[in-house]
Amino acid sequence: MATRWGICGAGKISNDFTVAMKTLPSGNHKIVAVASRTLQHAEEFSKKHRIPKAYGSYEELAKDPEIDIVYLGVLHTQHLLVGLLFLHAKRNVLCEKPFAMNSGEVKQLIASARQNNVFLMEGMWSRCFPVHVEVCRLLAEDTVGEVKMVKADFGSPQLHIPRSVEKELGGGALLDIGVYCLQFALMVFRGERPESIHATGVRLETGVDESMVVVLKFSRNRMALCSFSIAVAMPNEATICGTKGTIRVPSPMWCPTHLVVNGQESQYMLPEPSMPLNFTNSTGLRYEAEEVRQCLLKGLKESSRMSLEESSLLAEIMDEARRQVGVVFPQDGE
């Protein structure tokens, strides 16, 4: 029986997620409804993607009894309120990254999911890519020995995009793209809490971070160096340095199709999209959709690829990095 999806939000990322779903077997996944803040947008989206039902409010989608799980593709400033709407309605939720604006909001979402006994996952699609799955396998097998240093960078010129620079829209490099670098470090160090966090960066006039460097120190003198910017392009690579060798994830490190292990390169091709995409390698969103299906079939309430505990830790690290750089959002309160 197919997993029945509801799409919340009719923007660019929801478009790419829907296109990615078309690369999966129709007998396993089916999008049955889409909701937007206006019925017109929902109907345009449903017509474009041949989705049976269109709703002009999120509340209507939350009440649809034919939905197994909701993909939350709205702006992250809305993740808490809209996420709670579906969780309180006892709907399983896959929430786009970043999970929410701060760790307090993340903890609210997790608490609601557990209270209502439903599945919840942060849509950290990187974790489900074959390359990252292979990286985890290699690390578990001690292929490069003890990891001593991890480096990850992500830079993309986005100063012309309002969503990237406006505080009211949750802008800044950290929440949008830096999150990929930090989650990579946590993935390598298996969700361990760092002993120390040191962040420095520069802010735009709008008050959000333009560029930031975050250094994480873990136990046994292991470190991670993460750098990211919405002002300039960067190599967008990640490197894992161990006592027996190195693993390199070439650009784009957040949605990779290549892997280099001790100089030997492997390739993991993505399926071609049937419709235009907005973002790099977006058909790779299929992997997190299939991960969600497998979790639901097993009756799980979270995924081991990106556990709720690790999502919470990631949010705490980002909170501390923002505190050190002086980036404060309205959602942070006093």
Tab-separated table of N, CA and C in Angstrom, residues 156-223:
chain	number	residue	atom	x	y	z
A	156	SER	N	27.398	30.402	-0.912
A	156	SER	CA	26.544	30.639	-2.075
A	156	SER	C	26.097	32.097	-2.071
A	157	PRO	N	26.378	32.871	-3.123
A	157	PRO	CA	25.962	34.278	-3.158
A	157	PRO	C	24.436	34.403	-3.152
A	158	GLN	N	23.888	34.902	-2.055
A	158	GLN	CA	22.434	34.972	-1.902
A	158	GLN	C	21.965	36.322	-1.370
A	159	LEU	N	22.828	37.324	-1.423
A	159	LEU	CA	22.464	38.613	-0.836
A	159	LEU	C	21.327	39.299	-1.577
A	160	HIS	N	21.011	38.824	-2.774
A	160	HIS	CA	19.920	39.396	-3.566
A	160	HIS	C	18.582	38.733	-3.269
A	161	ILE	N	18.584	37.709	-2.403
A	161	ILE	CA	17.364	36.952	-2.108
A	161	ILE	C	16.797	37.419	-0.763
A	162	PRO	N	15.599	38.001	-0.736
A	162	PRO	CA	15.027	38.501	0.532
A	162	PRO	C	14.971	37.439	1.622
A	163	ARG	N	14.605	36.203	1.280
A	163	ARG	CA	14.509	35.140	2.277
A	163	ARG	C	15.845	34.888	2.970
A	164	SER	N	16.936	35.207	2.289
A	164	SER	CA	18.265	34.942	2.841
A	164	SER	C	18.787	36.068	3.731
A	165	VAL	N	18.263	37.270	3.578
A	165	VAL	CA	18.853	38.418	4.271
A	165	VAL	C	17.915	39.102	5.268
A	166	GLU	N	16.615	38.862	5.182
A	166	GLU	CA	15.676	39.543	6.065
A	166	GLU	C	15.480	38.776	7.374
A	167	LYS	N	15.604	39.475	8.476
A	167	LYS	CA	15.457	38.843	9.785
A	167	LYS	C	14.049	38.280	9.972
A	168	GLU	N	13.032	38.995	9.480
A	168	GLU	CA	11.653	38.554	9.642
A	168	GLU	C	11.373	37.254	8.901
A	169	LEU	N	12.218	36.934	7.906
A	169	LEU	CA	12.041	35.709	7.129
A	169	LEU	C	13.003	34.605	7.578
A	170	GLY	N	13.680	34.848	8.701
A	170	GLY	CA	14.602	33.843	9.226
A	170	GLY	C	15.880	33.731	8.426
A	171	GLY	N	16.358	34.868	7.902
A	171	GLY	CA	17.526	34.858	7.025
A	171	GLY	C	18.839	34.604	7.754
A	172	GLY	N	19.915	34.627	6.961
A	172	GLY	CA	21.248	34.396	7.503
A	172	GLY	C	21.854	33.106	6.982
A	173	ALA	N	23.176	33.066	6.973
A	173	ALA	CA	23.888	31.908	6.440
A	173	ALA	C	23.705	30.661	7.301
A	174	LEU	N	23.690	30.840	8.608
A	174	LEU	CA	23.679	29.695	9.520
A	174	LEU	C	22.453	28.806	9.329
A	175	LEU	N	21.265	29.390	9.429
A	175	LEU	CA	20.047	28.589	9.373
A	175	LEU	C	19.790	28.016	7.987
A	176	ASP	N	20.235	28.726	6.961
A	176	ASP	CA	19.932	28.297	5.596
A	176	ASP	C	20.926	27.267	5.080
A	177	ILE	N	22.222	27.552	5.175
A	177	ILE	CA	23.212	26.649	4.596
A	177	ILE	C	24.260	26.156	5.602
A	178	GLY	N	24.541	26.943	6.628
A	178	GLY	CA	25.513	26.507	7.630
A	178	GLY	C	25.070	25.259	8.361
A	179	VAL	N	23.768	25.077	8.462
A	179	VAL	CA	23.210	23.903	9.132
A	179	VAL	C	23.717	22.614	8.491
A	180	TYR	N	23.971	22.640	7.178
A	180	TYR	CA	24.476	21.444	6.495
A	180	TYR	C	25.882	21.092	6.963
A	181	CYS	N	26.715	22.105	7.169
A	181	CYS	CA	28.083	21.863	7.623
A	181	CYS	C	28.093	21.301	9.048
A	182	LEU	N	27.283	21.891	9.906
A	182	LEU	CA	27.254	21.454	11.299
A	182	LEU	C	26.680	20.051	11.437
A	183	GLN	N	25.623	19.759	10.670
A	183	GLN	CA	25.050	18.418	10.768
A	183	GLN	C	26.042	17.373	10.255
A	184	PHE	N	26.876	17.760	9.269
A	184	PHE	CA	27.870	16.818	8.758
A	184	PHE	C	28.863	16.454	9.857
A	185	ALA	N	29.306	17.461	10.600
A	185	ALA	CA	30.231	17.204	11.705
A	185	ALA	C	29.590	16.297	12.754
A	186	LEU	N	28.337	16.547	13.065
A	186	LEU	CA	27.648	15.706	14.044
A	186	LEU	C	27.470	14.286	13.517
A	187	MET	N	27.228	14.161	12.228
A	187	MET	CA	27.091	12.829	11.637
A	187	MET	C	28.389	12.041	11.790
A	188	VAL	N	29.513	12.696	11.495
A	188	VAL	CA	30.812	12.023	11.590
A	188	VAL	C	31.100	11.610	13.024
A	189	PHE	N	30.784	12.491	13.977
A	189	PHE	CA	31.071	12.201	15.379
A	189	PHE	C	29.875	11.572	16.099
A	190	ARG	N	28.940	11.031	15.292
A	190	ARG	CA	27.851	10.182	15.785
A	190	ARG	C	26.996	10.847	16.863
A	191	GLY	N	26.700	12.101	16.633
A	191	GLY	CA	25.776	12.799	17.516
A	191	GLY	C	26.341	13.157	18.874
A	192	GLU	N	27.654	13.123	19.009
A	192	GLU	CA	28.283	13.475	20.284
A	192	GLU	C	28.162	14.980	20.534
A	193	ARG	N	27.910	15.329	21.770
A	193	ARG	CA	27.852	16.746	22.138
A	193	ARG	C	29.271	17.311	22.197
A	194	PRO	N	29.563	18.396	21.498
A	194	PRO	CA	30.915	18.962	21.541
A	194	PRO	C	31.247	19.515	22.916
A	195	GLU	N	32.526	19.452	23.253
A	195	GLU	CA	32.977	19.998	24.528
A	195	GLU	C	32.996	21.521	24.508
A	196	SER	N	33.244	22.095	23.335
A	196	SER	CA	33.264	23.552	23.233
A	196	SER	C	32.822	23.980	21.836
A	197	ILE	N	32.289	25.201	21.775
A	197	ILE	CA	31.814	25.800	20.523
A	197	ILE	C	32.391	27.203	20.439
A	198	HIS	N	33.123	27.489	19.379
A	198	HIS	CA	33.672	28.824	19.174
A	198	HIS	C	33.225	29.330	17.805
A	199	ALA	N	32.521	30.449	17.795
A	199	ALA	CA	31.994	30.994	16.546
A	199	ALA	C	32.396	32.450	16.383
A	200	THR	N	32.703	32.814	15.175
A	200	THR	CA	32.927	34.222	14.833
A	200	THR	C	32.297	34.469	13.474
A	201	GLY	N	31.894	35.692	13.239
A	201	GLY	CA	31.243	35.978	11.967
A	201	GLY	C	30.965	37.447	11.785
A	202	VAL	N	30.358	37.767	10.653
A	202	VAL	CA	29.980	39.148	10.357
A	202	VAL	C	28.494	39.192	10.046
A	203	ARG	N	27.867	40.310	10.429
A	203	ARG	CA	26.428	40.466	10.231
A	203	ARG	C	26.128	41.491	9.154
A	204	LEU	N	24.988	41.312	8.517
A	204	LEU	CA	24.481	42.309	7.584
A	204	LEU	C	23.773	43.416	8.355
A	205	GLU	N	23.446	44.494	7.676
A	205	GLU	CA	22.706	45.588	8.321
A	205	GLU	C	21.345	45.125	8.827
A	206	THR	N	20.820	44.070	8.225
A	206	THR	CA	19.524	43.545	8.663
A	206	THR	C	19.617	42.797	9.982
A	207	GLY	N	20.850	42.523	10.443
A	207	GLY	CA	21.050	41.842	11.715
A	207	GLY	C	21.281	40.347	11.620
A	208	VAL	N	21.190	39.787	10.405
A	208	VAL	CA	21.450	38.357	10.249
A	208	VAL	C	22.909	38.144	9.863
A	209	ASP	N	23.365	36.913	9.980
A	209	ASP	CA	24.766	36.603	9.699
A	209	ASP	C	25.002	36.436	8.200
A	210	GLU	N	26.011	37.137	7.708
A	210	GLU	CA	26.417	37.004	6.306
A	210	GLU	C	27.389	35.846	6.146
A	211	SER	N	28.378	35.776	7.044
A	211	SER	CA	29.392	34.728	7.001
A	211	SER	C	29.743	34.337	8.428
A	212	MET	N	30.109	33.050	8.584
A	212	MET	CA	30.412	32.576	9.928
A	212	MET	C	31.388	31.406	9.854
A	213	VAL	N	32.230	31.325	10.866
A	213	VAL	CA	33.122	30.179	11.051
A	213	VAL	C	32.844	29.617	12.442
A	214	VAL	N	32.611	28.309	12.510
A	214	VAL	CA	32.315	27.649	13.784
A	214	VAL	C	33.298	26.508	13.987
A	215	VAL	N	33.951	26.516	15.131
A	215	VAL	CA	34.889	25.449	15.485
A	215	VAL	C	34.293	24.645	16.636
A	216	LEU	N	34.166	23.349	16.418
A	216	LEU	CA	33.640	22.448	17.444
A	216	LEU	C	34.778	21.557	17.931
A	217	LYS	N	34.941	21.469	19.237
A	217	LYS	CA	35.932	20.554	19.807
A	217	LYS	C	35.198	19.428	20.517
A	218	PHE	N	35.555	18.203	20.147
A	218	PHE	CA	34.932	17.031	20.729
A	218	PHE	C	35.929	16.334	21.665
A	219	SER	N	35.472	15.302	22.320
A	219	SER	CA	36.346	14.552	23.232
A	219	SER	C	37.541	13.973	22.468
A	220	ARG	N	38.566	13.645	23.195
A	220	ARG	CA	39.805	13.043	22.660
A	220	ARG	C	40.456	13.941	21.606
A	221	ASN	N	40.347	15.239	21.818
A	221	ASN	CA	41.031	16.225	20.965
A	221	ASN	C	40.647	16.122	19.484
A	222	ARG	N	39.395	15.815	19.220
A	222	ARG	CA	38.896	15.766	17.848
A	222	ARG	C	38.147	17.067	17.554
A	223	MET	N	38.271	17.549	16.328
A	223	MET	CA	37.729	18.872	16.021
A	223	MET	C	36.983	18.888	14.689
